[in-house]
PDB file of C-alpha atoms and ligand atoms in Angstrom:
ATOM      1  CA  UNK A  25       0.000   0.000   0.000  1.00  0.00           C
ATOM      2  CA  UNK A  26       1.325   3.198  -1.082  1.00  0.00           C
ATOM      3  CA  UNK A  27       2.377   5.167   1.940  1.00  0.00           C
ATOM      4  CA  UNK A  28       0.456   9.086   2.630  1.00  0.00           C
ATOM      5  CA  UNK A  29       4.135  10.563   3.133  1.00  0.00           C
ATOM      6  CA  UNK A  30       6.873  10.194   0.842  1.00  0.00           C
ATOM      7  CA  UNK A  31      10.430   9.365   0.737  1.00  0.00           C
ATOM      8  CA  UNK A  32      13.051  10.679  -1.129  1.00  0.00           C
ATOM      9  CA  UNK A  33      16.449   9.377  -0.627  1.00  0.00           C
ATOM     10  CA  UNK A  34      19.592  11.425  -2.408  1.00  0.00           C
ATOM     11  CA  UNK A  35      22.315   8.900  -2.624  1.00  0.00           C
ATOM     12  CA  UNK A  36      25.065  10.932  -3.843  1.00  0.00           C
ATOM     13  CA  UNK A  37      27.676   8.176  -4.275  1.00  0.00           C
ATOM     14  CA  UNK A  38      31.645   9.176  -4.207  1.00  0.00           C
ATOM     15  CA  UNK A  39      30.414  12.807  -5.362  1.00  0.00           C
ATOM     16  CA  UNK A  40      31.088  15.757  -4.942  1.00  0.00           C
ATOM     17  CA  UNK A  41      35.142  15.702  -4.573  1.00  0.00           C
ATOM     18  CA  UNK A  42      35.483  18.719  -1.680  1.00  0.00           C
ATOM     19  CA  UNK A  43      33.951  19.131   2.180  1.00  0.00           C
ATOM     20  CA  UNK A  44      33.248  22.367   0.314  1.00  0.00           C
ATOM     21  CA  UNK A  45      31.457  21.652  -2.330  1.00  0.00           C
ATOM     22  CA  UNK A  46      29.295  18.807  -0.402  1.00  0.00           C
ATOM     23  CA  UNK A  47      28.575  21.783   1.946  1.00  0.00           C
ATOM     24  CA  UNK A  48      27.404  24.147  -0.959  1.00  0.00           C
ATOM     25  CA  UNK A  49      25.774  21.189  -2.679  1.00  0.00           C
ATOM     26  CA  UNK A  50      23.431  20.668   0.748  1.00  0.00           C
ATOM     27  CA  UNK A  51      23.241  24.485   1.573  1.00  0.00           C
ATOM     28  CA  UNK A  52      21.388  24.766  -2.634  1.00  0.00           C
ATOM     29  CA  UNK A  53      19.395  21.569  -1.392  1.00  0.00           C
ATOM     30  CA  UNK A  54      18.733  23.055   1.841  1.00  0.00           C
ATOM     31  CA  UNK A  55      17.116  26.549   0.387  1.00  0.00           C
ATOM     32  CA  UNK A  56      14.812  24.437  -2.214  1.00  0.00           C
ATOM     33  CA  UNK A  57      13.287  22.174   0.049  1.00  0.00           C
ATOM     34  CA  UNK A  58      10.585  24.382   2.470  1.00  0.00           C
ATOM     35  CA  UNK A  59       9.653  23.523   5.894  1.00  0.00           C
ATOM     36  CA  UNK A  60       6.276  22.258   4.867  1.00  0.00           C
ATOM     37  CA  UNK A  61       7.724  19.517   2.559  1.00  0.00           C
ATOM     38  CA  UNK A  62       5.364  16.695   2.709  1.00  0.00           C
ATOM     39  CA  UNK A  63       7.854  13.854   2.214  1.00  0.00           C
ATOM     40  CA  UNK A  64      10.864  12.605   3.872  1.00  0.00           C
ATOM     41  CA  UNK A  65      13.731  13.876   2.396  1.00  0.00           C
ATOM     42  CA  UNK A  66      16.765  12.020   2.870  1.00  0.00           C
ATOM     43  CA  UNK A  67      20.733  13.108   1.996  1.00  0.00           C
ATOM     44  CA  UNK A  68      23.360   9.920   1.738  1.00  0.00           C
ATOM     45  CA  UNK A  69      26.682  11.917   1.637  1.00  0.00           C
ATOM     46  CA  UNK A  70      29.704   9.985   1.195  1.00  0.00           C
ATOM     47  CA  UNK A  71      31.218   9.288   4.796  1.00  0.00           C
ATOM     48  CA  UNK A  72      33.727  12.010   5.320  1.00  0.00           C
ATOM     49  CA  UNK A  73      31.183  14.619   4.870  1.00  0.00           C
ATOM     50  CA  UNK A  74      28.572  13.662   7.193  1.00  0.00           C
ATOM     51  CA  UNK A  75      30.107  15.315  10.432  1.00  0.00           C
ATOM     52  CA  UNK A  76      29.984  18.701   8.464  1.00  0.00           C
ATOM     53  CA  UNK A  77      26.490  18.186   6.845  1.00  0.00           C
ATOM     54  CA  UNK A  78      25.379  17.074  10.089  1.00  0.00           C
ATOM     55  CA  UNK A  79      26.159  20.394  12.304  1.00  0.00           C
ATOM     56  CA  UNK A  80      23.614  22.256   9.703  1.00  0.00           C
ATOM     57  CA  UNK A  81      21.274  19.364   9.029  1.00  0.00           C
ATOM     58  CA  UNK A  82      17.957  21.440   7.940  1.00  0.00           C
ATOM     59  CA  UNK A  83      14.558  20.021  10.243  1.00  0.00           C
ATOM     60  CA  UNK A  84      12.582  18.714   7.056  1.00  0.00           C
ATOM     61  CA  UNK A  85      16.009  16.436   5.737  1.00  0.00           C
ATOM     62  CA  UNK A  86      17.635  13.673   7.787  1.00  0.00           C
ATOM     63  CA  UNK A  87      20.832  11.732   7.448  1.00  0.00           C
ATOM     64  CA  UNK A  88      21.715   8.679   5.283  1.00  0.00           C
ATOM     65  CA  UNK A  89      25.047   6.455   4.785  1.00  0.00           C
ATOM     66  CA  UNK A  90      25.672   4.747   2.051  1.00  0.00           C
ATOM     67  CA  UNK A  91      26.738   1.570   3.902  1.00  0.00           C
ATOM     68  CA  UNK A  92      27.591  -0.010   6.950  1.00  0.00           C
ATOM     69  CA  UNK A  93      29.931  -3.039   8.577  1.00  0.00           C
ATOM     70  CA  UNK A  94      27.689  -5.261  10.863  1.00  0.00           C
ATOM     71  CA  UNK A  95      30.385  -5.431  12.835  1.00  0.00           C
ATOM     72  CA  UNK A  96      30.476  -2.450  15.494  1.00  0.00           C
ATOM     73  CA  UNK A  97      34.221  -3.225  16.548  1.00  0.00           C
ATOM     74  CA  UNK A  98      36.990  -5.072  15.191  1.00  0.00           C
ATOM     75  CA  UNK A  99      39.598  -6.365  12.552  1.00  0.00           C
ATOM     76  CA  UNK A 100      37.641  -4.881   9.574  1.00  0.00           C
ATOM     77  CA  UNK A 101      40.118  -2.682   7.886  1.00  0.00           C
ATOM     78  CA  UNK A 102      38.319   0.103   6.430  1.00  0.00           C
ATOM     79  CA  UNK A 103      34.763  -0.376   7.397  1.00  0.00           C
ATOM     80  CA  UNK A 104      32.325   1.951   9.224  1.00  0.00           C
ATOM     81  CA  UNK A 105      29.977   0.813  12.178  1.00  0.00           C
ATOM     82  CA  UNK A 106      26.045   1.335  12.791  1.00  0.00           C
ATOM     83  CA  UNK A 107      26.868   3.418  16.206  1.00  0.00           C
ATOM     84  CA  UNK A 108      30.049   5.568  14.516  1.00  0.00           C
ATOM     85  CA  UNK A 109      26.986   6.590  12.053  1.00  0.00           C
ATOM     86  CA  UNK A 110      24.290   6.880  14.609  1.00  0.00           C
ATOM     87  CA  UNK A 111      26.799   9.083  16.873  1.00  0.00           C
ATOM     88  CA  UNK A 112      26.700  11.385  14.005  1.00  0.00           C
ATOM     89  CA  UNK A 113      22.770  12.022  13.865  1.00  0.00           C
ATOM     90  CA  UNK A 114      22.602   9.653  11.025  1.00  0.00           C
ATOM     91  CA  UNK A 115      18.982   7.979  10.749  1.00  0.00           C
ATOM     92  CA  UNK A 116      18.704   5.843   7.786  1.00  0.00           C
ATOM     93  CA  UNK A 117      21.148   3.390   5.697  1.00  0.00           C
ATOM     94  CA  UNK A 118      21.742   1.874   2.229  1.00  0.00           C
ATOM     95  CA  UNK A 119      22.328  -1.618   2.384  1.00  0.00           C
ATOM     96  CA  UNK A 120      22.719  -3.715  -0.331  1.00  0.00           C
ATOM     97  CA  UNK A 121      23.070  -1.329  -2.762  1.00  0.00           C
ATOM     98  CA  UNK A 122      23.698  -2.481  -6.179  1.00  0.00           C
ATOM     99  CA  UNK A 123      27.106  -1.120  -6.263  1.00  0.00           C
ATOM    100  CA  UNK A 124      28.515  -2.642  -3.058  1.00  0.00           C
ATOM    101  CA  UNK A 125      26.974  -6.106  -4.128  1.00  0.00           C
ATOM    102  CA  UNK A 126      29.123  -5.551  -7.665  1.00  0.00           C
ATOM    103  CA  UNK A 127      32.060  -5.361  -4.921  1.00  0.00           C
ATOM    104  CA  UNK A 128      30.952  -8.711  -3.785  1.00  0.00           C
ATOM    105  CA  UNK A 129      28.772  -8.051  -1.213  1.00  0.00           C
ATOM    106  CA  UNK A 130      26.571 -10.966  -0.424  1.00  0.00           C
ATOM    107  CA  UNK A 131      22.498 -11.598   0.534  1.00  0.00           C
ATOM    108  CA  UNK A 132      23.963 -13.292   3.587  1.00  0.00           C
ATOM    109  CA  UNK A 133      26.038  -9.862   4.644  1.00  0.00           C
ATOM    110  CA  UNK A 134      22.841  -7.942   3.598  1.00  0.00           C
ATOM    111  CA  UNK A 135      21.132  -9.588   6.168  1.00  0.00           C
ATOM    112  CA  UNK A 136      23.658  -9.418   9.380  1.00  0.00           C
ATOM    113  CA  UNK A 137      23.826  -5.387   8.190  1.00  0.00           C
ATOM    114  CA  UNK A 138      20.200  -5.212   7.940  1.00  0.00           C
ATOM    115  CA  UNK A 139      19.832  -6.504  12.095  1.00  0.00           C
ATOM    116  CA  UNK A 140      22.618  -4.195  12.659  1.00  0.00           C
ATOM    117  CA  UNK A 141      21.250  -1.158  11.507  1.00  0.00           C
ATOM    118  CA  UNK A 142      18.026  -1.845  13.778  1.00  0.00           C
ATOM    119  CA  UNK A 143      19.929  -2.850  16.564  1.00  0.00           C
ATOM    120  CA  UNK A 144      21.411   0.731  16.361  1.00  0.00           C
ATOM    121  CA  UNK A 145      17.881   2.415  15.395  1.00  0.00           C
ATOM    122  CA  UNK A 146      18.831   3.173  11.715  1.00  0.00           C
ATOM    123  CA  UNK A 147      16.386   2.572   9.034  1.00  0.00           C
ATOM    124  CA  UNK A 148      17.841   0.143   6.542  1.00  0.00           C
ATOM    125  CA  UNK A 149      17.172   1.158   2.945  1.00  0.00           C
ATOM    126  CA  UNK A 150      17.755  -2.272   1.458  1.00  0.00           C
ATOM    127  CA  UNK A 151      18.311  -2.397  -2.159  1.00  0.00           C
ATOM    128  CA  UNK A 152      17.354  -5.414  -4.100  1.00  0.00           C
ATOM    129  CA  UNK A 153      16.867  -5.525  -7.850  1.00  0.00           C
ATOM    130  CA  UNK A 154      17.788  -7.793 -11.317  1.00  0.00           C
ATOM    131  CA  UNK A 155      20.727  -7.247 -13.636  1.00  0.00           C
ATOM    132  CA  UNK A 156      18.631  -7.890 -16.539  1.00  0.00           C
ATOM    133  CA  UNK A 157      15.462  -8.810 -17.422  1.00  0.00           C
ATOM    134  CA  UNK A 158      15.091 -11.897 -19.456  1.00  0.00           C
ATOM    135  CA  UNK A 159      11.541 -12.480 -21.639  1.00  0.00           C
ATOM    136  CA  UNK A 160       9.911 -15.371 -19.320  1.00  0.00           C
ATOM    137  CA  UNK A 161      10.309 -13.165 -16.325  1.00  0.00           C
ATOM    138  CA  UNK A 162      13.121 -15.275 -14.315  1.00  0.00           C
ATOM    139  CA  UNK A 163      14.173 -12.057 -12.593  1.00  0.00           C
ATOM    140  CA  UNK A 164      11.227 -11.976 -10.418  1.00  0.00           C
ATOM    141  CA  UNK A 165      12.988 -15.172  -9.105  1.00  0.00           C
ATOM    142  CA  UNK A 166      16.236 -13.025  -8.610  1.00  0.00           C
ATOM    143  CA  UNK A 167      14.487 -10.330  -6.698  1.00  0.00           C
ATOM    144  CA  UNK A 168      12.272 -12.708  -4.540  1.00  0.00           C
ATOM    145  CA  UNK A 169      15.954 -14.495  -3.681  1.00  0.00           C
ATOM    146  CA  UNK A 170      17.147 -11.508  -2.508  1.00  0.00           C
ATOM    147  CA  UNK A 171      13.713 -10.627  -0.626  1.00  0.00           C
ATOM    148  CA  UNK A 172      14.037 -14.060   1.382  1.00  0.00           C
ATOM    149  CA  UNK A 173      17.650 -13.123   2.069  1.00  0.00           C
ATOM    150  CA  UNK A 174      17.021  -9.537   3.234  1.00  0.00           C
ATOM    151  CA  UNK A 175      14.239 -10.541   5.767  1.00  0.00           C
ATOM    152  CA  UNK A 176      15.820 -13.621   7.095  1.00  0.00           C
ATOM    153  CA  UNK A 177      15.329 -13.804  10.740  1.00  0.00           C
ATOM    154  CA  UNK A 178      13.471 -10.564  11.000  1.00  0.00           C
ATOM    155  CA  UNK A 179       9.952 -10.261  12.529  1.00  0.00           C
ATOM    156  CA  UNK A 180       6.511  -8.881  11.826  1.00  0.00           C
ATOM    157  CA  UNK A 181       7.729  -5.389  14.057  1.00  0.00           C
ATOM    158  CA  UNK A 182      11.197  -5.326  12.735  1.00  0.00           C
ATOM    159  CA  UNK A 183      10.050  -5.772   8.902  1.00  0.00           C
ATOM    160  CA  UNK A 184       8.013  -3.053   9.026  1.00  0.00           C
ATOM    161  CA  UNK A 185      11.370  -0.740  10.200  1.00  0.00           C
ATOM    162  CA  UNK A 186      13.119  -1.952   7.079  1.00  0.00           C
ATOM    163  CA  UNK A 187      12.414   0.469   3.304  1.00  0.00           C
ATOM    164  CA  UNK A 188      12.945  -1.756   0.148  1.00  0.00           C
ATOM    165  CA  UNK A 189      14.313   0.120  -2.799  1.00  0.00           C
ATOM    166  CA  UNK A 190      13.643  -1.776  -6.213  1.00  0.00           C
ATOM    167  CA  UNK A 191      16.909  -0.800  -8.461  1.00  0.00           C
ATOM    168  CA  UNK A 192      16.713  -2.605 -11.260  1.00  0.00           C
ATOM    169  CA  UNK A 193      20.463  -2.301 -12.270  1.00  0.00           C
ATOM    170  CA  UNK A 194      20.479  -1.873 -16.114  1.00  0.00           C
ATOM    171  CA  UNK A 195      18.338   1.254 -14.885  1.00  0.00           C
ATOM    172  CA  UNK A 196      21.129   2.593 -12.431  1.00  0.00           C
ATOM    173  CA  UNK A 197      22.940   5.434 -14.028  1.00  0.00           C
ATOM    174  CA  UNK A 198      22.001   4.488 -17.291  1.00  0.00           C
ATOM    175  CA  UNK A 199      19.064   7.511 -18.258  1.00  0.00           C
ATOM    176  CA  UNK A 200      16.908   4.188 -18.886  1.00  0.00           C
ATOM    177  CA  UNK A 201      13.991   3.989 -15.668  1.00  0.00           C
ATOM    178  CA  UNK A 202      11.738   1.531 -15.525  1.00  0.00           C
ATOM    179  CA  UNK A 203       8.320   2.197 -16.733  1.00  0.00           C
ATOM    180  CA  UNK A 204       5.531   3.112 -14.071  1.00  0.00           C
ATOM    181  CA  UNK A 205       3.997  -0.485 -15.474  1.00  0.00           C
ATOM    182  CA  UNK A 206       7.402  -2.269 -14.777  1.00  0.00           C
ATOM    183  CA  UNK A 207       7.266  -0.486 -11.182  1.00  0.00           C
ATOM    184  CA  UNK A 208       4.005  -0.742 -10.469  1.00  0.00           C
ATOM    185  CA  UNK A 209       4.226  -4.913 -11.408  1.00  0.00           C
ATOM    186  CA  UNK A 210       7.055  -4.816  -9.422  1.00  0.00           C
ATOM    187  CA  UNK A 211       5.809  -3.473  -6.478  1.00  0.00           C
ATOM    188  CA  UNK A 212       2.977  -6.024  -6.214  1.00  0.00           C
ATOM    189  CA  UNK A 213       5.373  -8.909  -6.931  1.00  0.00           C
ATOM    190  CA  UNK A 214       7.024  -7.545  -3.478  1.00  0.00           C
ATOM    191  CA  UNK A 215       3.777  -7.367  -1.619  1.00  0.00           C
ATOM    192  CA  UNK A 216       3.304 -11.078  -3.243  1.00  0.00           C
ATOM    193  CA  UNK A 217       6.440 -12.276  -1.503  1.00  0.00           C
ATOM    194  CA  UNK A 218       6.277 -10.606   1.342  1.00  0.00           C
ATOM    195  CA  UNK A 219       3.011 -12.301   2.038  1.00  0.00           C
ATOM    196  CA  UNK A 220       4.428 -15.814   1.438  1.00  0.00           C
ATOM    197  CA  UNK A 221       7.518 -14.754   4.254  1.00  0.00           C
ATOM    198  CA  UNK A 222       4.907 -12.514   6.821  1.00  0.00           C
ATOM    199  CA  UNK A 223       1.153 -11.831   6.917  1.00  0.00           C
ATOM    200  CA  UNK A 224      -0.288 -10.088   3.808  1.00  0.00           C
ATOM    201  CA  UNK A 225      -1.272  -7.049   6.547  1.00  0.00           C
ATOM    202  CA  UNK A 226       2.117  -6.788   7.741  1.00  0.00           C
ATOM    203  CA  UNK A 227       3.314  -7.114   3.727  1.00  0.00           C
ATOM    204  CA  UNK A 228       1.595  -3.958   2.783  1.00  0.00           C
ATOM    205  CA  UNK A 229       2.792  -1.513   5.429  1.00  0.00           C
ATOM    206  CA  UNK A 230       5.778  -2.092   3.972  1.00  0.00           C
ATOM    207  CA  UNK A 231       7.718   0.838   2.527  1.00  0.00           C
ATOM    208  CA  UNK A 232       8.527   0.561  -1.159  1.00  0.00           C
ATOM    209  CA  UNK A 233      10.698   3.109  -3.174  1.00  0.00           C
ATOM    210  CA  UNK A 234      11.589   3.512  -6.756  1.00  0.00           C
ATOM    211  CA  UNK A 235      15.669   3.902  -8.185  1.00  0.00           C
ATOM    212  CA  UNK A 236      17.405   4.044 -11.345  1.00  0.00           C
ATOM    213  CA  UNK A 237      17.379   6.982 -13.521  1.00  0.00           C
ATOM    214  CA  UNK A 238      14.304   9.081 -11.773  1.00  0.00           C
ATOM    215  CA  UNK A 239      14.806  12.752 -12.885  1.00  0.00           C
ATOM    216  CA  UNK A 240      12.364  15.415 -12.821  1.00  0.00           C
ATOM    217  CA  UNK A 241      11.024  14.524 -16.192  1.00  0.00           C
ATOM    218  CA  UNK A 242       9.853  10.742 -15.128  1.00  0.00           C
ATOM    219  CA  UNK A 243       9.045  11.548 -11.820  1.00  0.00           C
ATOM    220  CA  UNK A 244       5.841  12.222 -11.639  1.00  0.00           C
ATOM    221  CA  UNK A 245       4.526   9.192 -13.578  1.00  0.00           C
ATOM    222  CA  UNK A 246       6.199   6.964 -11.774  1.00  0.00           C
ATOM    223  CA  UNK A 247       5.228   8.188  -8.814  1.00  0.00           C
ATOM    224  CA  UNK A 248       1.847   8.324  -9.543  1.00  0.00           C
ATOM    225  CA  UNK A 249       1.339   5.033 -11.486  1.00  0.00           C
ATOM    226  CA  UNK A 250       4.389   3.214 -10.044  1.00  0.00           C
ATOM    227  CA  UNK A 251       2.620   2.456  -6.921  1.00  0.00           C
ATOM    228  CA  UNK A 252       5.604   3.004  -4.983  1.00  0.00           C
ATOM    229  CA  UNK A 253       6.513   5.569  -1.773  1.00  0.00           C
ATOM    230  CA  UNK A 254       8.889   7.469  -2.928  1.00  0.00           C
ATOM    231  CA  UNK A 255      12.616   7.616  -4.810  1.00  0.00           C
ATOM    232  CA  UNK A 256      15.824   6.802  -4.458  1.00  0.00           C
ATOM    233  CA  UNK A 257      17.798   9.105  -6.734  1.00  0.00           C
ATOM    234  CA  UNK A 258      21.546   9.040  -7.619  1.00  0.00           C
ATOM    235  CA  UNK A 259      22.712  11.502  -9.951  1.00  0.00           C
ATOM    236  CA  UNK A 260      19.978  13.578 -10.225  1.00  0.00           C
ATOM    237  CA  UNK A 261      20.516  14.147  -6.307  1.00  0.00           C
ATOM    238  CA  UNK A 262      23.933  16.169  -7.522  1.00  0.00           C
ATOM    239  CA  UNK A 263      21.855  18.989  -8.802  1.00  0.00           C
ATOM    240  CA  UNK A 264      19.779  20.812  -6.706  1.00  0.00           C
ATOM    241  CA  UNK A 265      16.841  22.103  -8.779  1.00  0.00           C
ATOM    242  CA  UNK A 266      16.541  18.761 -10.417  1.00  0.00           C
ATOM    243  CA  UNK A 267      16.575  16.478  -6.620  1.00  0.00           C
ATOM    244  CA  UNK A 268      13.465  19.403  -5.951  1.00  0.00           C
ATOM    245  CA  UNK A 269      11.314  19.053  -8.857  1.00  0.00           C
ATOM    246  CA  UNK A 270      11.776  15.208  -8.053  1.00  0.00           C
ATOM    247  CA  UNK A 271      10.868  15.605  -4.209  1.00  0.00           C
ATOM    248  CA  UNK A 272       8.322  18.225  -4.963  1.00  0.00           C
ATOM    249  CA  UNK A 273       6.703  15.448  -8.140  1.00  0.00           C
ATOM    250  CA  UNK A 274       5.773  13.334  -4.926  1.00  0.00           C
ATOM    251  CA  UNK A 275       4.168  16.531  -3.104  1.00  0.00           C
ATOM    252  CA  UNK A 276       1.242  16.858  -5.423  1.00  0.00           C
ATOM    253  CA  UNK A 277      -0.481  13.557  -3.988  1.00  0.00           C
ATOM    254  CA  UNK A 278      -1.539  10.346  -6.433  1.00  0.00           C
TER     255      UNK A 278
HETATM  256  C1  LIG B 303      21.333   4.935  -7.244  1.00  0.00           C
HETATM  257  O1  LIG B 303      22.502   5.271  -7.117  1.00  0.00           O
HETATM  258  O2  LIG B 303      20.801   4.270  -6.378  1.00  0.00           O
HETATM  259  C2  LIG B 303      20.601   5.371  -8.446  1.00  0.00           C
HETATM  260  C3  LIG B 303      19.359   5.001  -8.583  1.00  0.00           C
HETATM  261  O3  LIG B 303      21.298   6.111  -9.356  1.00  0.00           O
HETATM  262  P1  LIG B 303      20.681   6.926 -10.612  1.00  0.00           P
HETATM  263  O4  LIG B 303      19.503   7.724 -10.084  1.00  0.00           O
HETATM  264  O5  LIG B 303      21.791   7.800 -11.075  1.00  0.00           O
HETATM  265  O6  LIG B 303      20.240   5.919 -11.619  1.00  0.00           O
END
């Protein structure tokens, strides 16, 4: 079910190259979005920037990370814990995304991150999605492997913590999105699964977004007919006028 408020997620990768231009970059993103935004705005700076984001953070647009260890201590050269991130006002997570998975992340590390973020009260924003998709519609099978994977261990209450972003990956940083009907089929086929793993009720209060190529021009019909919550947007997050019209597409209701 398609949730009343929104969520927008700017995931702005290993951009921009300067503390000072992440710092303009959120101050232009700051001014655009207005303290009656309707959705949930959310800014995934790389690491390094977060302390400096975080001292102006604006009231209307929280914290991301682009990843975390599930490890909060240790021998993991490199790697960045749920309560470093959390220390830092950080409230929600990518996890799984498709780019750390290309790095050989695995659905069993998706999982032990995905308990670790909620252990530390960060909202996971788990990404699952196909490579391609094939004529007889196999990739559903990929998707509902990863699904399984994702929720493994989790219950009722804690699945209902969790956001599921659907980025199909030929659409990541390509300029080719989905269609609202490939979204919107999509988004049921979650429900679908869901409801095989939990109860359908619990299934449907799940929170669903959208990635791969949204821009202001697709926005608003895939919003509308995707059936989905909200975005997660890559580089279209890098320009502030653009990552508004996107936020502001999900403003003007279904
Ligand atoms: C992403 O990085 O998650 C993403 C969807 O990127 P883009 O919007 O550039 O396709």
């Amino acid at each position: 079910m398609k949730h009343t408020q929104a969520l927008v997620i700017g995931n702005w990768k290993l951009n921009p190259g300067t503390t000072a231009e992440a710092k303009l970059l959120y101050s232009q993103i700051r001014k655009k979005v207005s303290k009656n935004c309707l959705a949930t705005v959310v800014i995934a700076p790389p690491f390094l920037f977060i302390p400096e984001i975080a001292k102006t953070i604006h009231p209307k647009i929280a914290l991301g990370a682009q990843d975390m260890h599930y490890e909060e201590r240790g021998a993991v050269t490199g790697e960045i814990g749920g309560g470093q991130l959390a220390a830092f006002g950080v409230q929600y997570v990518l996890i799984g995304h498709s780019e750390r998975r290309a790095l050989g992340e695995t659905d069993t590390q998706v999982n032990k991150k995905v308990h670790a973020a909620l252990k530390r009260k960060l909202t996971p924003v788990v990404c699952i999605g196909e490579r391609t998709r094939d004529g007889q519609g196999q990739f559903y099978q990929d998707v509902a492997t990863q699904i399984k994977a994702l929720t493994t261990g989790l219950t009722a209450v804690q699945l209902q913590k969790v956001v599921i972003a659907y980025e199909p990956i030929w659409a990541i940083g390509t300029g080719l999105n989905a269609t609202a009907e490939n979204v919107k089929e999509m988004q049921l086929f979650i429900v679908s699964t869901l409801t095989k793993l939990f109860e359908r009720k619990v299934a449907e209060k799940i929170l669903l977004i959208y990635g791969g190529s949204v821009k202001d021009s697709n926005a608003r019909e895939l919003y509308t007919q995707g059936g989905m919550s909200g975005f997660l947007v890559g580089g279209a997050s890098l320009e502030a006028t653009e990552f508004a019209a996107i936020i502001h597409a999900t403003e003007l209701g279904n």
